[in-house]
């Protein structure tokens, strides 16, 4: 049978809506870096103990489309 390819793209937008639209156009077997999550980690780092870690996944691709998030 055919081997399945796994592809990762870099679409550096912090908008979850933009990432979802991009992935919808590409179809299956394609993932992108979770830039909203990256920025959540950055904010957590900047804020230190004042950041509420319960919100780390808020607005992230991994919370919305975990199979498509890297």
mmCIF file of N, CA, C and O in Angstrom:
data_model
loop_
_atom_site.group_PDB
_atom_site.id
_atom_site.type_symbol
_atom_site.label_atom_id
_atom_site.label_comp_id
_atom_site.label_asym_id
_atom_site.label_seq_id
_atom_site.Cartn_x
_atom_site.Cartn_y
_atom_site.Cartn_z
ATOM 1 N N UNK A 1 0.805 -1.175 0.000
ATOM 2 C CA UNK A 1 0.000 0.000 0.000
ATOM 3 C C UNK A 1 0.859 1.254 0.000
ATOM 4 O O UNK A 1 2.073 1.210 0.149
ATOM 5 N N UNK A 2 0.204 2.360 -0.154
ATOM 6 C CA UNK A 2 0.902 3.641 -0.140
ATOM 7 C C UNK A 2 1.266 4.038 1.282
ATOM 8 O O UNK A 2 0.493 3.861 2.214
ATOM 9 N N UNK A 3 2.469 4.571 1.429
ATOM 10 C CA UNK A 3 2.862 5.127 2.711
ATOM 11 C C UNK A 3 2.187 6.480 2.878
ATOM 12 O O UNK A 3 2.044 7.233 1.926
ATOM 13 N N UNK A 4 1.793 6.765 4.103
ATOM 14 C CA UNK A 4 1.186 8.058 4.380
ATOM 15 C C UNK A 4 2.280 9.041 4.760
ATOM 16 O O UNK A 4 3.195 8.723 5.503
ATOM 17 N N UNK A 5 2.186 10.223 4.238
ATOM 18 C CA UNK A 5 3.131 11.274 4.570
ATOM 19 C C UNK A 5 2.577 12.131 5.700
ATOM 20 O O UNK A 5 1.376 12.344 5.806
ATOM 21 N N UNK A 6 3.487 12.600 6.511
ATOM 22 C CA UNK A 6 3.137 13.569 7.543
ATOM 23 C C UNK A 6 3.852 14.863 7.196
ATOM 24 O O UNK A 6 5.064 14.886 7.036
ATOM 25 N N UNK A 7 3.113 15.932 7.044
ATOM 26 C CA UNK A 7 3.688 17.216 6.651
ATOM 27 C C UNK A 7 3.431 18.254 7.735
ATOM 28 O O UNK A 7 2.353 18.305 8.320
ATOM 29 N N UNK A 8 4.440 19.081 7.961
ATOM 30 C CA UNK A 8 4.331 20.185 8.915
ATOM 31 C C UNK A 8 4.590 21.480 8.166
ATOM 32 O O UNK A 8 5.560 21.579 7.420
ATOM 33 N N UNK A 9 3.714 22.429 8.372
ATOM 34 C CA UNK A 9 3.889 23.729 7.744
ATOM 35 C C UNK A 9 4.091 24.808 8.779
ATOM 36 O O UNK A 9 3.714 24.660 9.937
ATOM 37 N N UNK A 10 4.685 25.871 8.347
ATOM 38 C CA UNK A 10 4.867 27.015 9.222
ATOM 39 C C UNK A 10 4.019 28.161 8.689
ATOM 40 O O UNK A 10 4.300 28.728 7.643
ATOM 41 N N UNK A 11 2.968 28.434 9.406
ATOM 42 C CA UNK A 11 2.057 29.527 9.075
ATOM 43 C C UNK A 11 1.978 30.381 10.333
ATOM 44 O O UNK A 11 1.172 30.148 11.217
ATOM 45 N N UNK A 12 2.878 31.321 10.466
ATOM 46 C CA UNK A 12 3.115 32.017 11.718
ATOM 47 C C UNK A 12 2.092 33.124 11.941
ATOM 48 O O UNK A 12 2.351 34.299 11.721
ATOM 49 N N UNK A 13 0.926 32.706 12.379
ATOM 50 C CA UNK A 13 -0.159 33.634 12.728
ATOM 51 C C UNK A 13 -0.588 33.323 14.153
ATOM 52 O O UNK A 13 -0.678 32.160 14.537
ATOM 53 N N UNK A 14 -0.861 34.357 14.925
ATOM 54 C CA UNK A 14 -1.325 34.112 16.293
ATOM 55 C C UNK A 14 -2.845 34.036 16.380
ATOM 56 O O UNK A 14 -3.413 33.950 17.450
ATOM 57 N N UNK A 15 -3.494 34.030 15.247
ATOM 58 C CA UNK A 15 -4.952 33.957 15.187
ATOM 59 C C UNK A 15 -5.393 32.509 14.971
ATOM 60 O O UNK A 15 -5.055 31.889 13.956
ATOM 61 N N UNK A 16 -6.152 31.991 15.907
ATOM 62 C CA UNK A 16 -6.664 30.626 15.778
ATOM 63 C C UNK A 16 -7.568 30.505 14.553
ATOM 64 O O UNK A 16 -7.521 29.504 13.840
ATOM 65 N N UNK A 17 -8.356 31.537 14.268
ATOM 66 C CA UNK A 17 -9.227 31.516 13.084
ATOM 67 C C UNK A 17 -8.398 31.401 11.800
ATOM 68 O O UNK A 17 -8.756 30.643 10.891
ATOM 69 N N UNK A 18 -7.297 32.127 11.717
ATOM 70 C CA UNK A 18 -6.430 32.060 10.536
ATOM 71 C C UNK A 18 -5.813 30.674 10.384
ATOM 72 O O UNK A 18 -5.746 30.131 9.277
ATOM 73 N N UNK A 19 -5.353 30.094 11.496
ATOM 74 C CA UNK A 19 -4.778 28.745 11.443
ATOM 75 C C UNK A 19 -5.818 27.712 11.017
ATOM 76 O O UNK A 19 -5.520 26.826 10.200
ATOM 77 N N UNK A 20 -7.019 27.823 11.554
ATOM 78 C CA UNK A 20 -8.085 26.887 11.180
ATOM 79 C C UNK A 20 -8.430 27.004 9.694
ATOM 80 O O UNK A 20 -8.603 25.990 9.012
ATOM 81 N N UNK A 21 -8.526 28.217 9.192
ATOM 82 C CA UNK A 21 -8.836 28.418 7.773
ATOM 83 C C UNK A 21 -7.727 27.849 6.894
ATOM 84 O O UNK A 21 -7.997 27.210 5.873
ATOM 85 N N UNK A 22 -6.492 28.068 7.281
ATOM 86 C CA UNK A 22 -5.345 27.539 6.534
ATOM 87 C C UNK A 22 -5.389 26.013 6.492
ATOM 88 O O UNK A 22 -5.253 25.404 5.433
ATOM 89 N N UNK A 23 -5.616 25.402 7.637
ATOM 90 C CA UNK A 23 -5.679 23.936 7.697
ATOM 91 C C UNK A 23 -6.867 23.396 6.919
ATOM 92 O O UNK A 23 -6.761 22.339 6.282
ATOM 93 N N UNK A 24 -7.984 24.083 6.963
ATOM 94 C CA UNK A 24 -9.172 23.640 6.213
ATOM 95 C C UNK A 24 -8.890 23.590 4.715
ATOM 96 O O UNK A 24 -9.392 22.710 4.014
ATOM 97 N N UNK A 25 -8.085 24.517 4.232
ATOM 98 C CA UNK A 25 -7.751 24.534 2.796
ATOM 99 C C UNK A 25 -6.774 23.419 2.414
ATOM 100 O O UNK A 25 -6.755 22.984 1.264
ATOM 101 N N UNK A 26 -5.976 22.961 3.371
ATOM 102 C CA UNK A 26 -4.935 21.969 3.059
ATOM 103 C C UNK A 26 -5.414 20.527 3.116
ATOM 104 O O UNK A 26 -4.824 19.668 2.490
ATOM 105 N N UNK A 27 -6.409 20.248 3.897
ATOM 106 C CA UNK A 27 -6.894 18.886 4.002
ATOM 107 C C UNK A 27 -6.148 18.088 5.058
ATOM 108 O O UNK A 27 -5.450 18.632 5.901
ATOM 109 N N UNK A 28 -6.279 16.782 4.973
ATOM 110 C CA UNK A 28 -5.716 15.887 5.980
ATOM 111 C C UNK A 28 -4.213 15.714 5.805
ATOM 112 O O UNK A 28 -3.642 16.064 4.785
ATOM 113 N N UNK A 29 -3.612 15.111 6.819
ATOM 114 C CA UNK A 29 -2.182 14.801 6.824
ATOM 115 C C UNK A 29 -1.290 16.036 6.797
ATOM 116 O O UNK A 29 -0.199 16.010 6.249
ATOM 117 N N UNK A 30 -1.766 17.118 7.362
ATOM 118 C CA UNK A 30 -0.967 18.336 7.413
ATOM 119 C C UNK A 30 -1.157 18.986 8.774
ATOM 120 O O UNK A 30 -2.280 19.100 9.253
ATOM 121 N N UNK A 31 -0.064 19.384 9.387
ATOM 122 C CA UNK A 31 -0.109 20.031 10.693
ATOM 123 C C UNK A 31 0.686 21.327 10.645
ATOM 124 O O UNK A 31 1.538 21.504 9.777
ATOM 125 N N UNK A 32 0.404 22.220 11.586
ATOM 126 C CA UNK A 32 1.149 23.482 11.675
ATOM 127 C C UNK A 32 1.582 23.703 13.122
ATOM 128 O O UNK A 32 1.019 23.134 14.056
ATOM 129 N N UNK A 33 2.586 24.552 13.257
ATOM 130 C CA UNK A 33 3.039 24.922 14.586
ATOM 131 C C UNK A 33 1.953 25.733 15.281
ATOM 132 O O UNK A 33 1.327 26.596 14.669
ATOM 133 N N UNK A 34 1.750 25.460 16.538
ATOM 134 C CA UNK A 34 0.710 26.115 17.332
ATOM 135 C C UNK A 34 1.246 27.457 17.836
ATOM 136 O O UNK A 34 1.688 27.590 18.972
ATOM 137 N N UNK A 35 1.204 28.459 16.971
ATOM 138 C CA UNK A 35 1.749 29.766 17.343
ATOM 139 C C UNK A 35 0.977 30.435 18.485
ATOM 140 O O UNK A 35 1.612 31.078 19.329
ATOM 141 N N UNK A 36 -0.362 30.303 18.565
ATOM 142 C CA UNK A 36 -1.029 30.880 19.730
ATOM 143 C C UNK A 36 -0.502 30.277 21.046
ATOM 144 O O UNK A 36 -0.314 30.997 22.026
ATOM 145 N N UNK A 37 -0.228 28.973 21.053
ATOM 146 C CA UNK A 37 0.325 28.338 22.249
ATOM 147 C C UNK A 37 1.731 28.860 22.536
ATOM 148 O O UNK A 37 2.090 29.108 23.689
ATOM 149 N N UNK A 38 2.513 29.053 21.493
ATOM 150 C CA UNK A 38 3.851 29.632 21.653
ATOM 151 C C UNK A 38 3.763 30.972 22.382
ATOM 152 O O UNK A 38 4.518 31.234 23.323
ATOM 153 N N UNK A 39 2.838 31.820 21.942
ATOM 154 C CA UNK A 39 2.690 33.131 22.563
ATOM 155 C C UNK A 39 2.120 33.028 23.981
ATOM 156 O O UNK A 39 2.448 33.859 24.840
ATOM 157 N N UNK A 40 1.304 32.010 24.251
ATOM 158 C CA UNK A 40 0.848 31.785 25.624
ATOM 159 C C UNK A 40 2.025 31.426 26.527
ATOM 160 O O UNK A 40 2.120 31.898 27.667
ATOM 161 N N UNK A 41 2.942 30.587 26.021
ATOM 162 C CA UNK A 41 4.146 30.240 26.790
ATOM 163 C C UNK A 41 5.012 31.481 27.016
ATOM 164 O O UNK A 41 5.574 31.675 28.096
ATOM 165 N N UNK A 42 5.110 32.327 26.006
ATOM 166 C CA UNK A 42 5.890 33.552 26.133
ATOM 167 C C UNK A 42 5.287 34.459 27.210
ATOM 168 O O UNK A 42 6.001 35.003 28.058
ATOM 169 N N UNK A 43 3.961 34.594 27.160
ATOM 170 C CA UNK A 43 3.291 35.431 28.162
ATOM 171 C C UNK A 43 3.494 34.848 29.566
ATOM 172 O O UNK A 43 3.777 35.583 30.518
ATOM 173 N N UNK A 44 3.378 33.528 29.696
ATOM 174 C CA UNK A 44 3.591 32.876 30.992
ATOM 175 C C UNK A 44 5.008 33.125 31.497
ATOM 176 O O UNK A 44 5.218 33.385 32.687
ATOM 177 N N UNK A 45 5.970 33.080 30.601
ATOM 178 C CA UNK A 45 7.361 33.348 30.968
ATOM 179 C C UNK A 45 7.547 34.795 31.429
ATOM 180 O O UNK A 45 8.208 35.056 32.439
ATOM 181 N N UNK A 46 6.945 35.707 30.701
ATOM 182 C CA UNK A 46 7.067 37.128 31.044
ATOM 183 C C UNK A 46 6.378 37.460 32.371
ATOM 184 O O UNK A 46 6.893 38.250 33.156
ATOM 185 N N UNK A 47 5.232 36.871 32.604
ATOM 186 C CA UNK A 47 4.443 37.192 33.789
ATOM 187 C C UNK A 47 4.886 36.416 35.030
ATOM 188 O O UNK A 47 4.518 36.780 36.143
ATOM 189 N N UNK A 48 5.592 35.305 34.812
ATOM 190 C CA UNK A 48 6.074 34.513 35.948
ATOM 191 C C UNK A 48 4.936 33.995 36.814
ATOM 192 O O UNK A 48 3.945 33.473 36.324
ATOM 193 N N UNK A 49 5.088 34.185 38.116
ATOM 194 C CA UNK A 49 4.111 33.635 39.062
ATOM 195 C C UNK A 49 2.739 34.291 38.952
ATOM 196 O O UNK A 49 1.764 33.784 39.498
ATOM 197 N N UNK A 50 2.646 35.385 38.229
ATOM 198 C CA UNK A 50 1.354 36.068 38.060
ATOM 199 C C UNK A 50 0.521 35.477 36.933
ATOM 200 O O UNK A 50 -0.627 35.886 36.736
ATOM 201 N N UNK A 51 1.097 34.543 36.168
ATOM 202 C CA UNK A 51 0.353 33.917 35.065
ATOM 203 C C UNK A 51 -0.435 32.732 35.604
ATOM 204 O O UNK A 51 0.085 31.897 36.342
ATOM 205 N N UNK A 52 -1.681 32.625 35.202
ATOM 206 C CA UNK A 52 -2.545 31.515 35.600
ATOM 207 C C UNK A 52 -2.362 30.379 34.590
ATOM 208 O O UNK A 52 -2.869 30.439 33.475
ATOM 209 N N UNK A 53 -1.621 29.345 34.992
ATOM 210 C CA UNK A 53 -1.325 28.238 34.082
ATOM 211 C C UNK A 53 -2.568 27.484 33.610
ATOM 212 O O UNK A 53 -2.505 26.776 32.613
ATOM 213 N N UNK A 54 -3.675 27.667 34.286
ATOM 214 C CA UNK A 54 -4.917 27.033 33.817
ATOM 215 C C UNK A 54 -5.355 27.612 32.475
ATOM 216 O O UNK A 54 -6.153 27.005 31.765
ATOM 217 N N UNK A 55 -4.792 28.752 32.094
ATOM 218 C CA UNK A 55 -5.165 29.417 30.843
ATOM 219 C C UNK A 55 -4.160 29.167 29.716
ATOM 220 O O UNK A 55 -4.309 29.727 28.630
ATOM 221 N N UNK A 56 -3.157 28.322 29.942
ATOM 222 C CA UNK A 56 -2.092 28.131 28.954
ATOM 223 C C UNK A 56 -2.631 27.605 27.618
ATOM 224 O O UNK A 56 -2.112 27.926 26.558
ATOM 225 N N UNK A 57 -3.696 26.819 27.668
ATOM 226 C CA UNK A 57 -4.254 26.231 26.436
ATOM 227 C C UNK A 57 -5.281 27.131 25.770
ATOM 228 O O UNK A 57 -5.711 26.851 24.647
ATOM 229 N N UNK A 58 -5.691 28.207 26.420
ATOM 230 C CA UNK A 58 -6.737 29.086 25.882
ATOM 231 C C UNK A 58 -6.344 29.646 24.511
ATOM 232 O O UNK A 58 -5.262 30.198 24.337
ATOM 233 N N UNK A 59 -7.234 29.483 23.553
ATOM 234 C CA UNK A 59 -7.018 30.018 22.213
ATOM 235 C C UNK A 59 -5.946 29.302 21.412
ATOM 236 O O UNK A 59 -5.533 29.794 20.367
ATOM 237 N N UNK A 60 -5.527 28.129 21.882
ATOM 238 C CA UNK A 60 -4.460 27.396 21.189
ATOM 239 C C UNK A 60 -5.037 26.412 20.169
ATOM 240 O O UNK A 60 -6.180 25.974 20.281
ATOM 241 N N UNK A 61 -4.211 26.082 19.213
ATOM 242 C CA UNK A 61 -4.611 25.090 18.215
ATOM 243 C C UNK A 61 -4.751 23.712 18.854
ATOM 244 O O UNK A 61 -5.632 22.945 18.497
ATOM 245 N N UNK A 62 -3.890 23.398 19.801
ATOM 246 C CA UNK A 62 -3.944 22.085 20.448
ATOM 247 C C UNK A 62 -5.269 21.886 21.192
ATOM 248 O O UNK A 62 -5.759 20.767 21.289
ATOM 249 N N UNK A 63 -5.867 22.966 21.684
ATOM 250 C CA UNK A 63 -7.163 22.833 22.351
ATOM 251 C C UNK A 63 -8.304 22.723 21.349
ATOM 252 O O UNK A 63 -9.363 22.205 21.671
ATOM 253 N N UNK A 64 -8.084 23.203 20.135
ATOM 254 C CA UNK A 64 -9.123 23.232 19.110
ATOM 255 C C UNK A 64 -9.016 22.085 18.114
ATOM 256 O O UNK A 64 -10.029 21.501 17.735
ATOM 257 N N UNK A 65 -7.787 21.784 17.697
ATOM 258 C CA UNK A 65 -7.538 20.733 16.706
ATOM 259 C C UNK A 65 -6.243 20.005 17.068
ATOM 260 O O UNK A 65 -5.221 20.174 16.419
ATOM 261 N N UNK A 66 -6.265 19.222 18.125
ATOM 262 C CA UNK A 66 -5.029 18.624 18.639
ATOM 263 C C UNK A 66 -4.279 17.767 17.620
ATOM 264 O O UNK A 66 -3.043 17.739 17.636
ATOM 265 N N UNK A 67 -4.970 17.125 16.723
ATOM 266 C CA UNK A 67 -4.311 16.276 15.731
ATOM 267 C C UNK A 67 -3.486 17.103 14.751
ATOM 268 O O UNK A 67 -2.471 16.641 14.217
ATOM 269 N N UNK A 68 -3.883 18.350 14.546
ATOM 270 C CA UNK A 68 -3.215 19.205 13.568
ATOM 271 C C UNK A 68 -2.170 20.132 14.169
ATOM 272 O O UNK A 68 -1.556 20.927 13.457
ATOM 273 N N UNK A 69 -1.964 20.054 15.483
ATOM 274 C CA UNK A 69 -1.047 20.962 16.170
ATOM 275 C C UNK A 69 0.310 20.316 16.395
ATOM 276 O O UNK A 69 0.425 19.149 16.727
ATOM 277 N N UNK A 70 1.343 21.124 16.174
ATOM 278 C CA UNK A 70 2.711 20.700 16.469
ATOM 279 C C UNK A 70 3.265 21.675 17.472
ATOM 280 O O UNK A 70 3.085 22.869 17.361
#
